[in-house]
GROMACS .gro file of C-alpha atoms in nm:
model
  404
    1ALA     CA    1   6.080 -13.173  -7.066
    2VAL     CA    2   5.915 -13.460  -7.251
    3TYR     CA    3   6.121 -13.774  -7.418
    4VAL     CA    4   5.972 -14.014  -7.621
    5TRP     CA    5   6.081 -14.327  -7.800
    6GLY     CA    6   5.953 -14.611  -8.000
    7ALA     CA    7   5.710 -14.628  -8.304
    8SER     CA    8   5.591 -14.335  -8.434
    9ASN     CA    9   5.248 -14.480  -8.614
   10HIS     CA   10   5.006 -14.207  -8.661
   11GLY     CA   11   5.264 -13.960  -8.533
   12ALA     CA   12   5.177 -14.095  -8.191
   13LEU     CA   13   5.547 -13.998  -8.061
   14GLY     CA   14   5.453 -13.601  -8.188
   15VAL     CA   15   5.783 -13.589  -8.298
   16ASP     CA   16   5.630 -13.505  -8.670
   17ALA     CA   17   5.794 -13.809  -8.801
   18GLU     CA   18   5.694 -14.003  -9.095
   19PRO     CA   19   5.439 -14.276  -9.048
   20LYS     CA   20   5.575 -14.572  -8.873
   21GLU     CA   21   5.925 -14.457  -8.803
   22GLU     CA   22   6.106 -14.589  -8.503
   23TYR     CA   23   6.334 -14.408  -8.254
   24PHE     CA   24   6.574 -14.615  -8.054
   25LEU     CA   25   6.699 -14.358  -7.802
   26PRO     CA   26   6.490 -14.091  -7.611
   27THR     CA   27   6.423 -13.774  -7.842
   28HIS     CA   28   6.276 -13.445  -7.662
   29LEU     CA   29   5.931 -13.385  -7.770
   30GLY     CA   30   5.817 -13.078  -7.902
   31GLY     CA   31   5.563 -12.924  -8.207
   32ALA     CA   32   5.614 -12.628  -8.380
   33SER     CA   33   5.256 -12.560  -8.463
   34ASN     CA   34   4.940 -12.521  -8.257
   35ASP     CA   35   4.672 -12.519  -8.497
   36VAL     CA   36   4.535 -12.880  -8.602
   37ARG     CA   37   4.521 -12.789  -8.975
   38GLU     CA   38   4.852 -12.728  -8.992
   39ALA     CA   39   5.015 -12.994  -8.720
   40GLY     CA   40   5.130 -13.229  -8.965
   41GLY     CA   41   5.299 -12.987  -9.187
   42ALA     CA   42   5.535 -12.782  -8.956
   43ALA     CA   43   5.897 -12.907  -8.887
   44GLY     CA   44   6.096 -12.913  -8.595
   45ARG     CA   45   6.059 -12.999  -8.201
   46GLY     CA   46   6.091 -12.680  -8.026
   47GLY     CA   47   5.725 -12.601  -8.047
   48ILE     CA   48   5.450 -12.594  -7.752
   49LEU     CA   49   5.548 -12.840  -7.534
   50CYS     CA   50   5.893 -12.707  -7.497
   51THR     CA   51   5.782 -12.366  -7.343
   52ARG     CA   52   5.534 -12.568  -7.082
   53ARG     CA   53   5.622 -12.795  -6.772
   54ILE     CA   54   5.430 -13.114  -6.829
   55THR     CA   55   5.310 -13.278  -6.500
   56GLY     CA   56   5.124 -13.555  -6.644
   57LEU     CA   57   5.149 -13.820  -6.958
   58ALA     CA   58   4.945 -14.087  -7.109
   59GLY     CA   59   4.961 -14.298  -7.403
   60GLY     CA   60   4.701 -14.510  -7.594
   61ASP     CA   61   4.709 -14.755  -7.864
   62SER     CA   62   4.869 -14.481  -8.142
   63HIS     CA   63   4.763 -14.145  -7.972
   64SER     CA   64   4.932 -13.967  -7.628
   65VAL     CA   65   4.800 -13.683  -7.466
   66ALA     CA   66   4.998 -13.460  -7.174
   67ILE     CA   67   4.900 -13.196  -6.941
   68ASP     CA   68   5.086 -12.894  -6.787
   69ASN     CA   69   5.091 -12.748  -6.469
   70ILE     CA   70   4.825 -12.504  -6.525
   71GLY     CA   71   4.590 -12.772  -6.648
   72ASN     CA   72   4.627 -12.723  -7.027
   73VAL     CA   73   4.567 -13.046  -7.220
   74TYR     CA   74   4.764 -13.117  -7.523
   75ALA     CA   75   4.695 -13.418  -7.770
   76TRP     CA   76   4.889 -13.554  -8.073
   77GLY     CA   77   4.880 -13.884  -8.263
   78ARG     CA   78   4.600 -14.074  -8.439
   79ASN     CA   79   4.279 -13.884  -8.475
   80LYS     CA   80   4.092 -14.070  -8.667
   81GLU     CA   81   3.835 -14.146  -8.430
   82GLY     CA   82   3.862 -13.761  -8.291
   83GLN     CA   83   4.062 -13.861  -7.987
   84ALA     CA   84   4.318 -13.573  -8.002
   85GLY     CA   85   3.981 -13.331  -7.909
   86GLN     CA   86   4.025 -13.110  -8.177
   87GLY     CA   87   3.662 -13.091  -8.285
   88ILE     CA   88   3.736 -13.257  -8.614
   89ARG     CA   89   3.846 -13.581  -8.761
   90SER     CA   90   4.188 -13.626  -8.959
   91ASP     CA   91   4.425 -13.913  -8.997
   92SER     CA   92   4.666 -13.756  -8.729
   93VAL     CA   93   4.812 -13.518  -8.549
   94THR     CA   94   5.182 -13.526  -8.594
   95THR     CA   95   5.294 -13.244  -8.362
   96PRO     CA   96   5.129 -13.177  -7.981
   97CYS     CA   97   4.832 -12.924  -7.986
   98LEU     CA   98   4.623 -12.767  -7.730
   99VAL     CA   99   4.303 -12.932  -7.671
  100GLU     CA  100   4.087 -12.554  -7.673
  101ALA     CA  101   3.792 -12.669  -7.566
  102LEU     CA  102   3.882 -12.760  -7.206
  103LEU     CA  103   4.066 -12.402  -7.125
  104HIS     CA  104   3.787 -12.363  -6.933
  105GLU     CA  105   3.888 -12.598  -6.705
  106ARG     CA  106   4.237 -12.699  -6.524
  107ALA     CA  107   4.281 -13.075  -6.577
  108VAL     CA  108   4.477 -13.263  -6.313
  109ALA     CA  109   4.489 -13.580  -6.473
  110VAL     CA  110   4.451 -13.778  -6.869
  111ALA     CA  111   4.421 -14.138  -6.976
  112ALA     CA  112   4.437 -14.293  -7.309
  113GLY     CA  113   4.251 -14.560  -7.394
  114ALA     CA  114   4.288 -14.763  -7.792
  115SER     CA  115   4.047 -14.471  -7.927
  116HIS     CA  116   3.980 -14.238  -7.688
  117THR     CA  117   4.039 -13.993  -7.403
  118LEU     CA  118   3.955 -13.902  -7.055
  119CYS     CA  119   4.050 -13.593  -6.869
  120LEU     CA  120   3.983 -13.478  -6.512
  121THR     CA  121   3.946 -13.203  -6.359
  122LYS     CA  122   4.051 -13.011  -6.040
  123SER     CA  123   3.641 -12.958  -5.984
  124GLY     CA  124   3.620 -13.359  -6.010
  125ARG     CA  125   3.440 -13.350  -6.351
  126VAL     CA  126   3.534 -13.624  -6.611
  127TYR     CA  127   3.553 -13.507  -6.979
  128ALA     CA  128   3.617 -13.805  -7.289
  129PHE     CA  129   3.656 -13.758  -7.635
  130GLY     CA  130   3.688 -14.000  -7.930
  131ALA     CA  131   3.509 -14.326  -7.993
  132HIS     CA  132   3.212 -14.360  -7.790
  133HIS     CA  133   2.975 -14.654  -7.803
  134LYS     CA  134   2.617 -14.622  -7.783
  135LYS     CA  135   2.283 -14.818  -7.802
  136ASN     CA  136   2.166 -14.836  -8.158
  137GLU     CA  137   1.777 -14.868  -8.081
  138ASP     CA  138   1.717 -14.965  -8.475
  139ALA     CA  139   1.992 -15.225  -8.498
  140SER     CA  140   1.896 -15.564  -8.698
  141MET     CA  141   1.865 -15.881  -8.628
  142ALA     CA  142   2.135 -15.996  -8.816
  143PHE     CA  143   2.378 -15.903  -8.523
  144PHE     CA  144   2.255 -16.221  -8.362
  145GLY     CA  145   2.359 -16.415  -8.653
  146VAL     CA  146   2.011 -16.474  -8.756
  147GLY     CA  147   1.949 -16.275  -9.050
  148SER     CA  148   1.645 -16.025  -9.164
  149ALA     CA  149   1.387 -16.312  -9.148
  150ALA     CA  150   1.431 -16.337  -8.761
  151GLY     CA  151   1.044 -16.220  -8.710
  152GLU     CA  152   0.940 -16.548  -8.849
  153LEU     CA  153   1.151 -16.777  -8.587
  154GLU     CA  154   0.918 -17.013  -8.436
  155GLU     CA  155   0.908 -17.038  -8.092
  156GLN     CA  156   1.180 -17.339  -7.994
  157LYS     CA  157   1.431 -17.193  -8.250
  158TRP     CA  158   1.389 -16.844  -8.026
  159ARG     CA  159   1.404 -17.018  -7.688
  160MET     CA  160   1.764 -17.162  -7.867
  161ILE     CA  161   1.896 -16.858  -7.937
  162GLU     CA  162   1.769 -16.697  -7.579
  163GLU     CA  163   1.940 -16.979  -7.405
  164SER     CA  164   2.255 -16.955  -7.617
  165HIS     CA  165   2.305 -16.567  -7.563
  166MET     CA  166   2.179 -16.538  -7.226
  167ALA     CA  167   2.448 -16.849  -7.117
  168TYR     CA  168   2.705 -16.653  -7.287
  169PHE     CA  169   2.678 -16.297  -7.148
  170ASN     CA  170   2.583 -16.422  -6.795
  171ASN     CA  171   2.819 -16.714  -6.774
  172SER     CA  172   3.216 -16.680  -6.709
  173THR     CA  173   3.265 -16.994  -6.818
  174ALA     CA  174   3.083 -17.003  -7.202
  175GLY     CA  175   3.322 -17.102  -7.422
  176ILE     CA  176   3.221 -16.859  -7.745
  177HIS     CA  177   3.439 -16.570  -7.852
  178ALA     CA  178   3.238 -16.229  -7.771
  179ARG     CA  179   3.117 -15.985  -8.046
  180GLU     CA  180   3.263 -15.667  -8.050
  181ASP     CA  181   2.885 -15.506  -8.031
  182VAL     CA  182   2.713 -15.679  -7.728
  183PRO     CA  183   2.345 -15.591  -7.569
  184ASP     CA  184   2.302 -15.376  -7.274
  185SER     CA  185   2.148 -15.443  -6.985
  186HIS     CA  186   2.030 -15.265  -6.688
  187SER     CA  187   2.210 -15.081  -6.459
  188SER     CA  188   2.299 -15.369  -6.242
  189GLY     CA  189   2.500 -15.620  -6.293
  190ALA     CA  190   2.228 -15.918  -6.244
  191ALA     CA  191   2.147 -16.149  -6.470
  192VAL     CA  192   1.823 -16.021  -6.693
  193GLY     CA  193   1.629 -16.327  -6.619
  194GLU     CA  194   1.251 -16.269  -6.683
  195GLY     CA  195   1.137 -16.076  -6.961
  196SER     CA  196   1.512 -16.126  -7.166
  197ARG     CA  197   1.338 -16.172  -7.502
  198GLN     CA  198   1.275 -15.766  -7.474
  199ILE     CA  199   1.652 -15.748  -7.488
  200LEU     CA  200   1.693 -15.999  -7.789
  201ARG     CA  201   1.404 -15.863  -8.000
  202SER     CA  202   1.116 -15.648  -8.016
  203ASP     CA  203   0.769 -15.676  -8.214
  204ASN     CA  204   0.881 -15.630  -8.522
  205GLY     CA  205   1.173 -15.881  -8.463
  206GLN     CA  206   1.481 -15.613  -8.430
  207SER     CA  207   1.722 -15.610  -8.180
  208THR     CA  208   1.691 -15.324  -7.936
  209SER     CA  209   2.023 -15.261  -7.783
  210ALA     CA  210   2.288 -15.344  -7.997
  211PHE     CA  211   2.550 -15.091  -7.961
  212GLN     CA  212   2.735 -14.895  -8.253
  213ARG     CA  213   3.034 -14.676  -8.220
  214GLU     CA  214   3.007 -14.277  -8.234
  215ILE     CA  215   3.274 -14.016  -8.312
  216ARG     CA  216   3.287 -13.758  -8.102
  217SER     CA  217   3.587 -13.517  -8.161
  218THR     CA  218   3.518 -13.200  -7.893
  219PRO     CA  219   3.532 -13.334  -7.553
  220TRP     CA  220   3.184 -13.350  -7.362
  221ASN     CA  221   3.124 -13.415  -7.002
  222VAL     CA  222   3.081 -13.761  -6.899
  223GLU     CA  223   2.750 -13.738  -6.625
  224LEU     CA  224   2.792 -13.944  -6.317
  225PRO     CA  225   2.485 -14.032  -6.101
  226ASP     CA  226   2.437 -13.826  -5.825
  227ARG     CA  227   2.682 -13.563  -5.997
  228GLU     CA  228   2.951 -13.782  -5.795
  229THR     CA  229   3.329 -13.598  -5.786
  230VAL     CA  230   3.561 -13.835  -5.986
  231THR     CA  231   3.937 -13.838  -5.780
  232HIS     CA  232   4.097 -14.142  -6.048
  233ILE     CA  233   4.027 -14.216  -6.430
  234ALA     CA  234   4.138 -14.508  -6.678
  235ALA     CA  235   4.099 -14.597  -6.998
  236GLY     CA  236   4.127 -14.954  -7.183
  237HIS     CA  237   4.034 -15.054  -7.502
  238CYS     CA  238   3.680 -14.881  -7.556
  239PHE     CA  239   3.613 -14.892  -7.179
  240SER     CA  240   3.625 -14.617  -6.859
  241ALA     CA  241   3.657 -14.682  -6.514
  242VAL     CA  242   3.679 -14.371  -6.259
  243ILE     CA  243   3.693 -14.363  -5.868
  244VAL     CA  244   3.485 -14.132  -5.720
  245GLN     CA  245   3.488 -13.973  -5.310
  246GLY     CA  246   3.440 -14.243  -5.106
  247GLY     CA  247   3.645 -14.494  -5.325
  248ARG     CA  248   3.325 -14.588  -5.540
  249LEU     CA  249   3.417 -14.714  -5.889
  250TYR     CA  250   3.209 -14.692  -6.174
  251THR     CA  251   3.276 -14.810  -6.536
  252TRP     CA  252   3.152 -14.815  -6.878
  253GLY     CA  253   3.182 -14.934  -7.250
  254TYR     CA  254   3.265 -15.264  -7.419
  255ASN     CA  255   3.263 -15.547  -7.159
  256ASP     CA  256   3.311 -15.883  -7.375
  257SER     CA  257   3.523 -16.028  -7.163
  258GLY     CA  258   3.362 -15.927  -6.788
  259GLN     CA  259   3.628 -15.593  -6.787
  260LEU     CA  260   3.378 -15.423  -6.636
  261GLY     CA  261   3.361 -15.616  -6.332
  262LEU     CA  262   2.988 -15.614  -6.347
  263GLY     CA  263   2.903 -15.953  -6.338
  264ASP     CA  264   2.804 -15.987  -6.706
  265ARG     CA  265   2.930 -15.965  -7.014
  266TYR     CA  266   2.686 -15.677  -7.136
  267SER     CA  267   2.818 -15.358  -7.234
  268ARG     CA  268   2.729 -15.051  -7.053
  269GLU     CA  269   2.685 -14.672  -7.248
  270ALA     CA  270   2.703 -14.456  -6.900
  271PRO     CA  271   2.912 -14.504  -6.580
  272THR     CA  272   2.779 -14.815  -6.398
  273PHE     CA  273   2.830 -14.865  -5.998
  274VAL     CA  274   3.061 -15.136  -5.954
  275ASN     CA  275   2.962 -15.367  -5.615
  276GLY     CA  276   3.258 -15.427  -5.411
  277PRO     CA  277   3.471 -15.244  -5.165
  278PRO     CA  278   3.636 -14.887  -5.142
  279VAL     CA  279   3.897 -14.860  -5.410
  280ARG     CA  280   4.187 -14.641  -5.414
  281ALA     CA  281   4.387 -14.737  -5.752
  282VAL     CA  282   4.232 -14.835  -6.089
  283CYS     CA  283   4.360 -14.949  -6.423
  284CYS     CA  284   4.268 -15.080  -6.751
  285GLY     CA  285   4.450 -15.318  -7.001
  286GLU     CA  286   4.303 -15.427  -7.327
  287GLN     CA  287   4.020 -15.644  -7.165
  288HIS     CA  288   4.108 -15.656  -6.813
  289MET     CA  289   4.068 -15.411  -6.537
  290CYS     CA  290   4.256 -15.381  -6.201
  291VAL     CA  291   4.169 -15.229  -5.849
  292ILE     CA  292   4.356 -15.178  -5.532
  293GLU     CA  293   4.138 -15.195  -5.218
  294ARG     CA  294   4.146 -14.899  -4.978
  295ASP     CA  295   4.192 -14.995  -4.666
  296GLU     CA  296   4.408 -15.316  -4.700
  297GLY     CA  297   4.560 -15.255  -5.033
  298VAL     CA  298   4.467 -15.623  -5.207
  299PRO     CA  299   4.432 -15.620  -5.553
  300PHE     CA  300   4.116 -15.740  -5.747
  301SER     CA  301   4.055 -15.773  -6.091
  302SER     CA  302   3.821 -15.873  -6.352
  303GLY     CA  303   3.819 -15.964  -6.708
  304HIS     CA  304   4.053 -16.142  -6.956
  305GLY     CA  305   4.287 -16.336  -6.801
  306VAL     CA  306   4.388 -16.563  -7.089
  307PHE     CA  307   4.785 -16.451  -7.026
  308GLY     CA  308   4.749 -16.495  -6.665
  309GLN     CA  309   4.756 -16.100  -6.632
  310LEU     CA  310   4.442 -16.109  -6.365
  311GLY     CA  311   4.691 -16.272  -6.188
  312LEU     CA  312   4.485 -16.497  -6.013
  313GLY     CA  313   4.706 -16.812  -6.043
  314ALA     CA  314   4.550 -16.911  -6.343
  315LYS     CA  315   4.529 -16.835  -6.690
  316ARG     CA  316   4.107 -16.769  -6.693
  317GLY     CA  317   3.869 -16.457  -6.700
  318THR     CA  318   3.635 -16.320  -6.425
  319LEU     CA  319   3.326 -16.151  -6.456
  320VAL     CA  320   3.368 -15.986  -6.116
  321LEU     CA  321   3.616 -15.842  -5.958
  322GLU     CA  322   3.839 -16.131  -5.764
  323LYS     CA  323   4.093 -16.092  -5.515
  324VAL     CA  324   4.460 -16.162  -5.627
  325THR     CA  325   4.510 -16.406  -5.361
  326HIS     CA  326   4.923 -16.389  -5.366
  327PHE     CA  327   4.902 -16.046  -5.194
  328ALA     CA  328   4.569 -16.134  -4.986
  329SER     CA  329   4.755 -16.466  -4.859
  330ALA     CA  330   5.088 -16.280  -4.762
  331LEU     CA  331   4.889 -15.984  -4.581
  332SER     CA  332   4.752 -16.224  -4.353
  333THR     CA  333   5.061 -16.368  -4.260
  334GLU     CA  334   5.195 -16.237  -3.935
  335GLY     CA  335   5.511 -16.034  -4.030
  336LEU     CA  336   5.439 -15.970  -4.404
  337GLY     CA  337   5.119 -15.757  -4.404
  338PRO     CA  338   5.256 -15.448  -4.432
  339SER     CA  339   5.517 -15.523  -4.706
  340LEU     CA  340   5.302 -15.654  -4.972
  341ALA     CA  341   5.015 -15.364  -4.952
  342CYS     CA  342   4.949 -15.244  -5.272
  343SER     CA  343   4.987 -14.877  -5.358
  344GLN     CA  344   4.954 -14.859  -5.718
  345VAL     CA  345   4.864 -15.074  -6.042
  346SER     CA  346   4.911 -15.045  -6.403
  347ALA     CA  347   4.840 -15.201  -6.726
  348GLY     CA  348   4.943 -15.271  -7.037
  349LEU     CA  349   4.786 -15.468  -7.274
  350TYR     CA  350   4.814 -15.798  -7.135
  351HIS     CA  351   5.021 -15.755  -6.851
  352THR     CA  352   4.959 -15.608  -6.490
  353VAL     CA  353   5.254 -15.413  -6.266
  354PHE     CA  354   5.198 -15.372  -5.873
  355LEU     CA  355   5.368 -15.139  -5.668
  356THR     CA  356   5.388 -15.219  -5.285
  357VAL     CA  357   5.360 -14.970  -5.002
  358ASP     CA  358   5.769 -15.039  -4.953
  359GLY     CA  359   5.853 -14.971  -5.330
  360ASP     CA  360   5.885 -15.319  -5.431
  361VAL     CA  361   5.716 -15.412  -5.789
  362TYR     CA  362   5.546 -15.725  -5.934
  363VAL     CA  363   5.469 -15.867  -6.240
  364CYS     CA  364   5.196 -16.090  -6.407
  365GLY     CA  365   5.075 -16.145  -6.737
  366HIS     CA  366   5.198 -16.162  -7.095
  367ARG     CA  367   5.616 -16.239  -7.102
  368GLU     CA  368   5.682 -16.262  -7.514
  369TYR     CA  369   5.800 -15.905  -7.585
  370GLY     CA  370   5.997 -15.886  -7.221
  371GLN     CA  371   5.709 -15.714  -7.021
  372GLN     CA  372   5.789 -15.912  -6.713
  373GLY     CA  373   6.175 -15.745  -6.692
  374GLN     CA  374   6.306 -16.079  -6.637
  375SER     CA  375   6.555 -16.257  -6.873
  376THR     CA  376   6.443 -16.557  -7.037
  377ASP     CA  377   6.591 -16.812  -6.817
  378ILE     CA  378   6.408 -16.680  -6.472
  379GLY     CA  379   6.091 -16.856  -6.415
  380SER     CA  380   6.119 -17.067  -6.741
  381HIS     CA  381   5.946 -17.356  -6.556
  382ASP     CA  382   5.560 -17.431  -6.499
  383ALA     CA  383   5.445 -17.548  -6.106
  384GLY     CA  384   5.519 -17.917  -6.224
  385GLY     CA  385   5.888 -17.844  -6.363
  386GLY     CA  386   5.796 -17.878  -6.768
  387GLU     CA  387   5.934 -17.597  -6.951
  388ARG     CA  388   5.738 -17.266  -7.012
  389SER     CA  389   5.808 -17.091  -7.349
  390ARG     CA  390   5.853 -16.730  -7.349
  391SER     CA  391   5.525 -16.647  -7.517
  392ASP     CA  392   5.353 -16.823  -7.200
  393GLY     CA  393   5.232 -16.610  -6.950
  394VAL     CA  394   5.302 -16.569  -6.567
  395THR     CA  395   4.950 -16.616  -6.363
  396VAL     CA  396   5.102 -16.495  -6.041
  397PRO     CA  397   5.259 -16.159  -5.945
  398THR     CA  398   5.628 -16.254  -5.948
  399TYR     CA  399   5.898 -16.033  -5.772
  400LEU     CA  400   6.098 -15.774  -5.997
  401CYS     CA  401   6.476 -15.725  -5.859
  402LEU     CA  402   6.526 -15.379  -5.985
  403ALA     CA  403   6.889 -15.387  -5.854
  404ALA     CA  404   7.188 -15.323  -6.058
   0.00000   0.00000   0.00000
């Protein structure tokens, strides 16, 4: 049985509720319809999921997805971007519906991002549905704030534009905010360097690599290089990550804060290999990613870090996967190693939760809504002894006491 609670925006709870209705107590989940065309109109909570043994669940911004013990996939909630996988777009799917396009596969895991869904099959394939971002070869230079007269810019102005954009996309300390649509680079994470102007303009003054959103309401197979077999999946806000056999990590999607861990801010349309040690687990937040190194169990993180969600000891971001030294230093201390090796990691929008091999829980990041699991007076002072408001982030993973 599945129970849900919280806000049911766009039918995200699957209980056929009115828009934005809230459930403060666990409520049994079901649905009376298996047809997306009738999903919003049928009443009752004793439908399709009540007769299934659910083995996996995931929740996105306003949609949810589940799998049962025989590998069927069910989705409900917001469907404006096709994230319910029903082959058609609609405002919402208010009760759980079978994703019929995946009946030929046996699903073993699901992940829900802000407006897209990932599904991992027993054969190691990955399917995606919902919002997809791809290069727009005809994008206007207005994307760069230059306007239609871009082709007439004098050489000095072009040089200034290039330097500004290259500094931002390749420099983690750039002090400007990212646009949602960012240019794509080559498959590696290196700076573009020579030929950068071809990324910013073509001969007619048009951008050749701005991104645009494409809606795909039917699941499609995500192709990985060399047809790698995937073992883990994760989805964030318009970006995704997978681990393949051997612990290699691939990421793709939006990269405005360096969340892909590729060393720059260029978005990627296709899965791109991330340099680093083999990993055993991965999670994606709003604009950050965290992985667990396979052999030692040390976490690494990348992306947006203004709330301390990266666990790096400061409210800062990074464009590459950076070691969470709180765990690394403890592992190097005699007698403490095994207890602080991590086995799993999970991320909310702006906070991260670590599980050690001994079953201990550590949390860092945003704490305004109680995400840290601590009372408001615990950890209310910063390192210098000054008071810290509840809305401040926690930059170092903090032990969560679960004792009654």
